[in-house]
mmCIF file with all atom_site columns, C-alpha atoms in Angstrom:
data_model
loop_
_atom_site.group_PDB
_atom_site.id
_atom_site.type_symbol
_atom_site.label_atom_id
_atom_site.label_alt_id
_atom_site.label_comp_id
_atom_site.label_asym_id
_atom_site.label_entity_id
_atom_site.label_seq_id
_atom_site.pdbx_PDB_ins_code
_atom_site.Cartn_x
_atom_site.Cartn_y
_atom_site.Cartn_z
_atom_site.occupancy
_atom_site.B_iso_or_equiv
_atom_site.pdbx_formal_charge
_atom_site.auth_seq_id
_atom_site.auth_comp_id
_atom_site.auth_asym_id
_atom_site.auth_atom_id
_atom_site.pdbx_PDB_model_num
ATOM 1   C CA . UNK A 1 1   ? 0.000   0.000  0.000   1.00 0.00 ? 1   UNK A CA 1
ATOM 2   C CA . UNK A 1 2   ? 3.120   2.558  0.822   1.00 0.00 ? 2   UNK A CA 1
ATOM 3   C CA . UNK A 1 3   ? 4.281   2.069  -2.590  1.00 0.00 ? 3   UNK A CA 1
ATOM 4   C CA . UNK A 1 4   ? 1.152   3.148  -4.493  1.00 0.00 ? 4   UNK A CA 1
ATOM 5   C CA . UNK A 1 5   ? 0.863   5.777  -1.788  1.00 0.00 ? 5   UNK A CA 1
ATOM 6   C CA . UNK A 1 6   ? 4.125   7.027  -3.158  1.00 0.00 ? 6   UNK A CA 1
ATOM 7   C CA . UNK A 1 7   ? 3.955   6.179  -6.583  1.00 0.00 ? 7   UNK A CA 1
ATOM 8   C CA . UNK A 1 8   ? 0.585   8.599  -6.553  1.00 0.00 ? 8   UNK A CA 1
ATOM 9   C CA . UNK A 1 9   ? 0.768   11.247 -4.125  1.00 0.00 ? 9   UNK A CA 1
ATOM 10  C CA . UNK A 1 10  ? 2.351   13.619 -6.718  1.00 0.00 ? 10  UNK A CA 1
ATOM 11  C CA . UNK A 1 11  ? 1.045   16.833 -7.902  1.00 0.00 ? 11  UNK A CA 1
ATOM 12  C CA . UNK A 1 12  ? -0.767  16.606 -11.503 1.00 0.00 ? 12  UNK A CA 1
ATOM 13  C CA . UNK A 1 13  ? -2.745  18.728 -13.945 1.00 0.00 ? 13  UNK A CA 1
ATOM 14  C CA . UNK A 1 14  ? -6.510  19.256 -13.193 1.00 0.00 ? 14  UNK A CA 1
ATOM 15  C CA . UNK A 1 15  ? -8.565  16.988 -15.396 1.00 0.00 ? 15  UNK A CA 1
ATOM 16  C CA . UNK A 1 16  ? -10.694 19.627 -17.330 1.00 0.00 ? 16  UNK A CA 1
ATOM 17  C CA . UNK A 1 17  ? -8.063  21.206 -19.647 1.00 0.00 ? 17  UNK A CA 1
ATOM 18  C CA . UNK A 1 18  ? -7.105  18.930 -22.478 1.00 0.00 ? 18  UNK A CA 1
ATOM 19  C CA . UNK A 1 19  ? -4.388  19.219 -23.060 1.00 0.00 ? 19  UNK A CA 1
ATOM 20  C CA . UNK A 1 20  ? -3.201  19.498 -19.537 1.00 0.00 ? 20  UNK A CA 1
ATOM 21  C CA . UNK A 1 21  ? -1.762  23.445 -18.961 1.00 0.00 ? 21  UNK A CA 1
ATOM 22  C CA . UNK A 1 22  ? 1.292   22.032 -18.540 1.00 0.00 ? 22  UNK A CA 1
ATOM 23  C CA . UNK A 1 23  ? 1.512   21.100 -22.464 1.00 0.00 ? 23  UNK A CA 1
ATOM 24  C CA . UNK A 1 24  ? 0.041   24.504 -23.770 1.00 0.00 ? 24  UNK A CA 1
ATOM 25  C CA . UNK A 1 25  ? 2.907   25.884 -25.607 1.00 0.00 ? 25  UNK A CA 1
ATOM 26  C CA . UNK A 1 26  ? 1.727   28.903 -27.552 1.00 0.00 ? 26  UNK A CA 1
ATOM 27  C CA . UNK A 1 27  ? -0.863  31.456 -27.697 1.00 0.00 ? 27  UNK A CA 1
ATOM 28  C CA . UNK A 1 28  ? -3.082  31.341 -31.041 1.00 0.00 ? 28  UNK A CA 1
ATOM 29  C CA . UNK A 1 29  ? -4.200  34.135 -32.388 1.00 0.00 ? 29  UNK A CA 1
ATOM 30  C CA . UNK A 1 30  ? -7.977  34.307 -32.995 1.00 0.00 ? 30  UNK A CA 1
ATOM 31  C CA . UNK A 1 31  ? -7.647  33.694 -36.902 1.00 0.00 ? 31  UNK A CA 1
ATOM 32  C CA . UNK A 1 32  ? -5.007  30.351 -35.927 1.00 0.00 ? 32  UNK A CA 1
ATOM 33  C CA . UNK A 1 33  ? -7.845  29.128 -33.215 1.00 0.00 ? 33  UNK A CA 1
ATOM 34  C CA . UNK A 1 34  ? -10.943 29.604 -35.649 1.00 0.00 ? 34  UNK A CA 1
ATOM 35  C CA . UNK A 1 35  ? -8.384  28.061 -38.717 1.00 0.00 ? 35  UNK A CA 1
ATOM 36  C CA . UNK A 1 36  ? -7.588  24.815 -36.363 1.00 0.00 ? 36  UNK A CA 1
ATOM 37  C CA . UNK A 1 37  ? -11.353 24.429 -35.210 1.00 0.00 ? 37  UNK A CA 1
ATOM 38  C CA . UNK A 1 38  ? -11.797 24.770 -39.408 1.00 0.00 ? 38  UNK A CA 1
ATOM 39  C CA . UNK A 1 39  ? -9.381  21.897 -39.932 1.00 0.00 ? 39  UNK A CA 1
ATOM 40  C CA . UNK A 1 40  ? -10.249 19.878 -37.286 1.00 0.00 ? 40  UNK A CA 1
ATOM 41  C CA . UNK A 1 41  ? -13.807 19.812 -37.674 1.00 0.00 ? 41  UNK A CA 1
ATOM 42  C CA . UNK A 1 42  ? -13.495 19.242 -41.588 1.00 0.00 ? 42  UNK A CA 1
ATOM 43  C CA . UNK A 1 43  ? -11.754 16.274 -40.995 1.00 0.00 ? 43  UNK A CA 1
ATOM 44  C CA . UNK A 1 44  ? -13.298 12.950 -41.828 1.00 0.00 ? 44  UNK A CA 1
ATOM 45  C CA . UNK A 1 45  ? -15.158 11.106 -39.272 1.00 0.00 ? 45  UNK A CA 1
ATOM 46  C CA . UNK A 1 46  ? -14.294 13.772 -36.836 1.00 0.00 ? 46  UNK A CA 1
ATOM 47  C CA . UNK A 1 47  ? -16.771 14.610 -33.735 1.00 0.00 ? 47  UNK A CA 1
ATOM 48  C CA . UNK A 1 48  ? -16.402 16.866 -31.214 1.00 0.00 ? 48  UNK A CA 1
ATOM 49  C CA . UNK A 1 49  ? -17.356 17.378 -27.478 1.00 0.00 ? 49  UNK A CA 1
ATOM 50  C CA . UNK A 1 50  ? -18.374 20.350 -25.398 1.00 0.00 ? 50  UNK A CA 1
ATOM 51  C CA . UNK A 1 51  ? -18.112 21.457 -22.146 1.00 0.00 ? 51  UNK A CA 1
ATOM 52  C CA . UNK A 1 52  ? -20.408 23.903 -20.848 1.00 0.00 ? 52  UNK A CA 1
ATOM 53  C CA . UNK A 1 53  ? -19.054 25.601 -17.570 1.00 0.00 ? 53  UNK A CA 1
ATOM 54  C CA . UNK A 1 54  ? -21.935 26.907 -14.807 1.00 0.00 ? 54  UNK A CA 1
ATOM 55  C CA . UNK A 1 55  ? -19.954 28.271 -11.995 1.00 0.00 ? 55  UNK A CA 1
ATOM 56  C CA . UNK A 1 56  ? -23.031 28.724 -9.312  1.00 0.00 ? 56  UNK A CA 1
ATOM 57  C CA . UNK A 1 57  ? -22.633 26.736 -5.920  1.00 0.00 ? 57  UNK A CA 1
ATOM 58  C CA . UNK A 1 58  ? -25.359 27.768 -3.424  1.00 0.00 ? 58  UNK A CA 1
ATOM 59  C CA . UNK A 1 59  ? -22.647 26.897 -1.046  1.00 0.00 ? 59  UNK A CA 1
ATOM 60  C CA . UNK A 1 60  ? -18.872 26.116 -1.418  1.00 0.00 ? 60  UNK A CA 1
ATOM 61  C CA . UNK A 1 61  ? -17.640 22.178 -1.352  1.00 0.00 ? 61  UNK A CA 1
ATOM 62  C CA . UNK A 1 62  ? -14.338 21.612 1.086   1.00 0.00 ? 62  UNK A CA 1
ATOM 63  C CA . UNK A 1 63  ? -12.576 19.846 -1.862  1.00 0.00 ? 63  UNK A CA 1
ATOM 64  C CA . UNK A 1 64  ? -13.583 22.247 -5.116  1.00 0.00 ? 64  UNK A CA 1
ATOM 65  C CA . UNK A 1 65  ? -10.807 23.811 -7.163  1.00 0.00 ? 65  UNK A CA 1
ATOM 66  C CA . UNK A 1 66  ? -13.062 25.415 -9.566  1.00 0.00 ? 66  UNK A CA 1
ATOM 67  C CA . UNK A 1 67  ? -13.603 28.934 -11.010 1.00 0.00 ? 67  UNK A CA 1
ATOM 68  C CA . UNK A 1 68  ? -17.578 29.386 -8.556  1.00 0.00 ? 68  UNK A CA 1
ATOM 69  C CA . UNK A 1 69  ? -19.759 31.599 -7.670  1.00 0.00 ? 69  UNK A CA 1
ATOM 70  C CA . UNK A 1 70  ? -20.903 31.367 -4.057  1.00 0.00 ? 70  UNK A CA 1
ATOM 71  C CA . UNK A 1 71  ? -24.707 32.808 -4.196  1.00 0.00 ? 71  UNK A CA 1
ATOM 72  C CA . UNK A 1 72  ? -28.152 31.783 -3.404  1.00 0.00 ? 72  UNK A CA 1
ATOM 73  C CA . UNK A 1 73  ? -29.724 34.260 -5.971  1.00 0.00 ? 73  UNK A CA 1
ATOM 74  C CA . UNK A 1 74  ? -31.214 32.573 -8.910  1.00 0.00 ? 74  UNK A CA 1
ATOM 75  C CA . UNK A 1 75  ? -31.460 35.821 -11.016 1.00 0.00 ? 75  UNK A CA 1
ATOM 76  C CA . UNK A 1 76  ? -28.043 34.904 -12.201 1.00 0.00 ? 76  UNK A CA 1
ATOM 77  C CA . UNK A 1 77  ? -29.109 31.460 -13.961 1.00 0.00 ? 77  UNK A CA 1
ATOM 78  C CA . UNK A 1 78  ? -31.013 33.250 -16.995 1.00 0.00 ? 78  UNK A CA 1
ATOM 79  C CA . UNK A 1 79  ? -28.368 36.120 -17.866 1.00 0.00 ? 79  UNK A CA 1
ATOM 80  C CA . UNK A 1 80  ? -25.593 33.820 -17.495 1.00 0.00 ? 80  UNK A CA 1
ATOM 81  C CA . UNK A 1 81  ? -27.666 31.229 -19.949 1.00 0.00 ? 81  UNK A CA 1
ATOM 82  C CA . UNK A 1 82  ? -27.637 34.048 -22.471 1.00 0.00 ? 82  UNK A CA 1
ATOM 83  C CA . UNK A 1 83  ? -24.210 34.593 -22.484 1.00 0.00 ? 83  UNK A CA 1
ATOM 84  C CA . UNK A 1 84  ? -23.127 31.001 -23.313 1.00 0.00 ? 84  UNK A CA 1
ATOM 85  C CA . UNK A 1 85  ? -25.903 30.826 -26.516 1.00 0.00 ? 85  UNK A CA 1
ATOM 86  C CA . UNK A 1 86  ? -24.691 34.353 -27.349 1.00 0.00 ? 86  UNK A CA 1
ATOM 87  C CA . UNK A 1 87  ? -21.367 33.168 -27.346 1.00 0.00 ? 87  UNK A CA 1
ATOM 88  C CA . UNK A 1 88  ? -22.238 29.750 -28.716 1.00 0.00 ? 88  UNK A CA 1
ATOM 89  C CA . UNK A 1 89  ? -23.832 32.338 -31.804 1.00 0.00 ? 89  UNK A CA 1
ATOM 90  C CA . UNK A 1 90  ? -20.131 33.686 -32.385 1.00 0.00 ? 90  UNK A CA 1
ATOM 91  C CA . UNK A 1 91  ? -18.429 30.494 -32.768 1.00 0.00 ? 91  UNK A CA 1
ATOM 92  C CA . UNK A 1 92  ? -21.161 28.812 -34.943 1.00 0.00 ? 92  UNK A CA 1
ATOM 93  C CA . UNK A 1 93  ? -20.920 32.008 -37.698 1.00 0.00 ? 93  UNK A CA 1
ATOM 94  C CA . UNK A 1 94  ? -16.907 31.602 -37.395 1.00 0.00 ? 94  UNK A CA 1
ATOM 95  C CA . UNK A 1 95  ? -17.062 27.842 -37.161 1.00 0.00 ? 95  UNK A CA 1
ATOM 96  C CA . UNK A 1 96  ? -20.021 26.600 -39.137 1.00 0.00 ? 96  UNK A CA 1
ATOM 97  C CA . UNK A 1 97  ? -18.475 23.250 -38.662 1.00 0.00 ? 97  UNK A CA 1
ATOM 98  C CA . UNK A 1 98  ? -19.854 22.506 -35.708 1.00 0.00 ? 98  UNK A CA 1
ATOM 99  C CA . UNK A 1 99  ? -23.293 22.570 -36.662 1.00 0.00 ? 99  UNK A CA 1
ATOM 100 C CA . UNK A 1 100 ? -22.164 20.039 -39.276 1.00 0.00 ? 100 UNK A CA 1
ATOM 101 C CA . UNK A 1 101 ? -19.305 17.937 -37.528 1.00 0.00 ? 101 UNK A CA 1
ATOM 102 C CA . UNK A 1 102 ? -21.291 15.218 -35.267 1.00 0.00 ? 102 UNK A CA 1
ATOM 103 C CA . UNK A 1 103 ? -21.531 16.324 -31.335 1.00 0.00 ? 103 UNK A CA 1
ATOM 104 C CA . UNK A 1 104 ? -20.224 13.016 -29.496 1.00 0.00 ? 104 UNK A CA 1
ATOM 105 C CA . UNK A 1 105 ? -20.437 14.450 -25.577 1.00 0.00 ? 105 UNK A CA 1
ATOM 106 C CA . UNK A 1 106 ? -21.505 17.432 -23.775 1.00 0.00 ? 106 UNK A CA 1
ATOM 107 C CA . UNK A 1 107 ? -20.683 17.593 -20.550 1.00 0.00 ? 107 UNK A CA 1
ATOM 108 C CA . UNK A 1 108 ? -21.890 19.857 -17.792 1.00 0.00 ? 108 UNK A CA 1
ATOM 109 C CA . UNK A 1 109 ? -19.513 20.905 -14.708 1.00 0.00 ? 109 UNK A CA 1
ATOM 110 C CA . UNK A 1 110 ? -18.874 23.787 -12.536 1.00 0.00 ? 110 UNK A CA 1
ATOM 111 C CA . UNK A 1 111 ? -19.732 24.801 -9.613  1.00 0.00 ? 111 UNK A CA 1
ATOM 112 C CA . UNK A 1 112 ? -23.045 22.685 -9.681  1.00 0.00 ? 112 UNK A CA 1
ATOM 113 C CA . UNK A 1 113 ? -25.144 23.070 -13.234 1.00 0.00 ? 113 UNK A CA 1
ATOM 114 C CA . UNK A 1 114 ? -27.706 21.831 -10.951 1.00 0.00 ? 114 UNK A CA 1
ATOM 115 C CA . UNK A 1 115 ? -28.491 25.256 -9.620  1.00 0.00 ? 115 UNK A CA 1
ATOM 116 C CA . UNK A 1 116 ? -29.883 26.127 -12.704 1.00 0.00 ? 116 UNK A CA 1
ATOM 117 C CA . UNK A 1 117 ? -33.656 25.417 -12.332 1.00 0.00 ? 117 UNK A CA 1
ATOM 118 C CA . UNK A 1 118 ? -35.142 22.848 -14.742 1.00 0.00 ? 118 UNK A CA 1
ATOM 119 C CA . UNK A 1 119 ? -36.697 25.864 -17.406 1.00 0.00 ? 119 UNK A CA 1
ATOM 120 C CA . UNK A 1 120 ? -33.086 27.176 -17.078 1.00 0.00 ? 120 UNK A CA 1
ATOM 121 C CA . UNK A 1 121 ? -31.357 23.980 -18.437 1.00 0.00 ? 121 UNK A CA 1
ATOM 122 C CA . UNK A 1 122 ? -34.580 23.849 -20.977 1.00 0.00 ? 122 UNK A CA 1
ATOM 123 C CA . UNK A 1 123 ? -33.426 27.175 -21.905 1.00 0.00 ? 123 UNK A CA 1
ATOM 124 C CA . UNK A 1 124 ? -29.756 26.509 -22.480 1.00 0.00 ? 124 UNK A CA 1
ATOM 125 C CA . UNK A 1 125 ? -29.596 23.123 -23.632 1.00 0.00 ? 125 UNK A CA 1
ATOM 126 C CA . UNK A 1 126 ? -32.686 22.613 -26.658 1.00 0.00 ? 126 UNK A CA 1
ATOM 127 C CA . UNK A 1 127 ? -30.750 25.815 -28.975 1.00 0.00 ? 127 UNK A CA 1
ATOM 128 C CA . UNK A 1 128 ? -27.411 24.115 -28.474 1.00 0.00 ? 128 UNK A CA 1
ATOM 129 C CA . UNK A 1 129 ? -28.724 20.474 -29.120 1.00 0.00 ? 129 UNK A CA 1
ATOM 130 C CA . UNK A 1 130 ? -31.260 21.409 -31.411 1.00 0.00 ? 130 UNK A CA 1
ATOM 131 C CA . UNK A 1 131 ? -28.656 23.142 -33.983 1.00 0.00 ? 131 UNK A CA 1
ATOM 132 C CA . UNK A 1 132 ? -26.306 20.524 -33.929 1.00 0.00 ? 132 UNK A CA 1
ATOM 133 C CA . UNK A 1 133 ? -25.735 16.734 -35.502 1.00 0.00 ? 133 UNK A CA 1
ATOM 134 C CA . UNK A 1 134 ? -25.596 14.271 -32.478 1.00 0.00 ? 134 UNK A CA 1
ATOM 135 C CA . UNK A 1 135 ? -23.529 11.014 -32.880 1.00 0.00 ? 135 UNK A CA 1
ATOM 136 C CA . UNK A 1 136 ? -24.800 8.050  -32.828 1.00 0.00 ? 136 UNK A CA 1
ATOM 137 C CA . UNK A 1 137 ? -22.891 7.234  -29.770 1.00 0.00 ? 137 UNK A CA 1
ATOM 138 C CA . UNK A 1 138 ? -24.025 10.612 -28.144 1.00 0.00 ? 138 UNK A CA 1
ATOM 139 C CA . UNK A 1 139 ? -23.641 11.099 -24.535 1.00 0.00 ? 139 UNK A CA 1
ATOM 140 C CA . UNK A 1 140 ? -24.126 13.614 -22.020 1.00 0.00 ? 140 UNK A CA 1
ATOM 141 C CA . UNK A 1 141 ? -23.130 13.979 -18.028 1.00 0.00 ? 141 UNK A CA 1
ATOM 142 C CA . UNK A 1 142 ? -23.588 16.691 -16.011 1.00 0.00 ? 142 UNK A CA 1
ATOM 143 C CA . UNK A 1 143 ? -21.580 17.384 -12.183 1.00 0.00 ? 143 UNK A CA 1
ATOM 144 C CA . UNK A 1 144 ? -24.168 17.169 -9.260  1.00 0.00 ? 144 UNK A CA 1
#
């Protein structure tokens, strides 16, 4: 048991960045990161995932490491819903390729998505999965 102790107990890269920080090497400029999500996405049999980030926490978890929002006030949950379909608008008329290129996961973290009420989610999730092509192996999570 020491040795695994040992042989794990070492700092490492939080799991959501991929790749890892420690492997970014440059800084694209906006033209070089819509270009790359161009190339990728044109790519045959490529599909892509999505991670949609919803920082609220109605209270603050001894163990989180994530970018949160410590409130109780549910006024946030529909501004902050705009935002991400606004900004999901911007990369769709950049990068028309995602409404094309199949969607494989989406995944939901934060904070807890589950302070968004249920007409919230509604809200943000039938746009964003009803302008894109689903795989057939699509799957979804969300962090609770």
């Amino acid at each position: 048991m020491k040795e695994l102790l040992e042989k794990y107990d070492v700092p490492a890269p939080r799991y959501t960045s991929y790749p890892t920080v420690p492997f970014w090497s440059e800084t694209p400029t906006p033209d070089q990161w819509i270009a790359s999500l161009q190339k990728t996405l044109n790519a045959p049999d490529t599909s892509w995932s999505m991670y949609l980030h919803i920082p609220f926490c109605e209270s603050l978890c001894t163990f989180c490491g994530c970018n949160t929002s410590i409130t109780r006030n549910h006024k946030h949950e529909v501004p902050y819903v705009n935002h991400i379909l606004r900004e999901w608008g911007l990369y769709t008329s950049k990068v028309p390729e995602f409404l094309k290129s199949p969607l494989k996961e989406i995944h939901l973290g934060g904070g807890t998505p589950t302070f968004l009420s249920p007409e919230s989610l509604k809200l943000l999730l039938e746009p964003l999965l009803n302008s894109v092509v689903k795989d057939k192996d699509f799957e979804a999570a969300i962090e609770v």
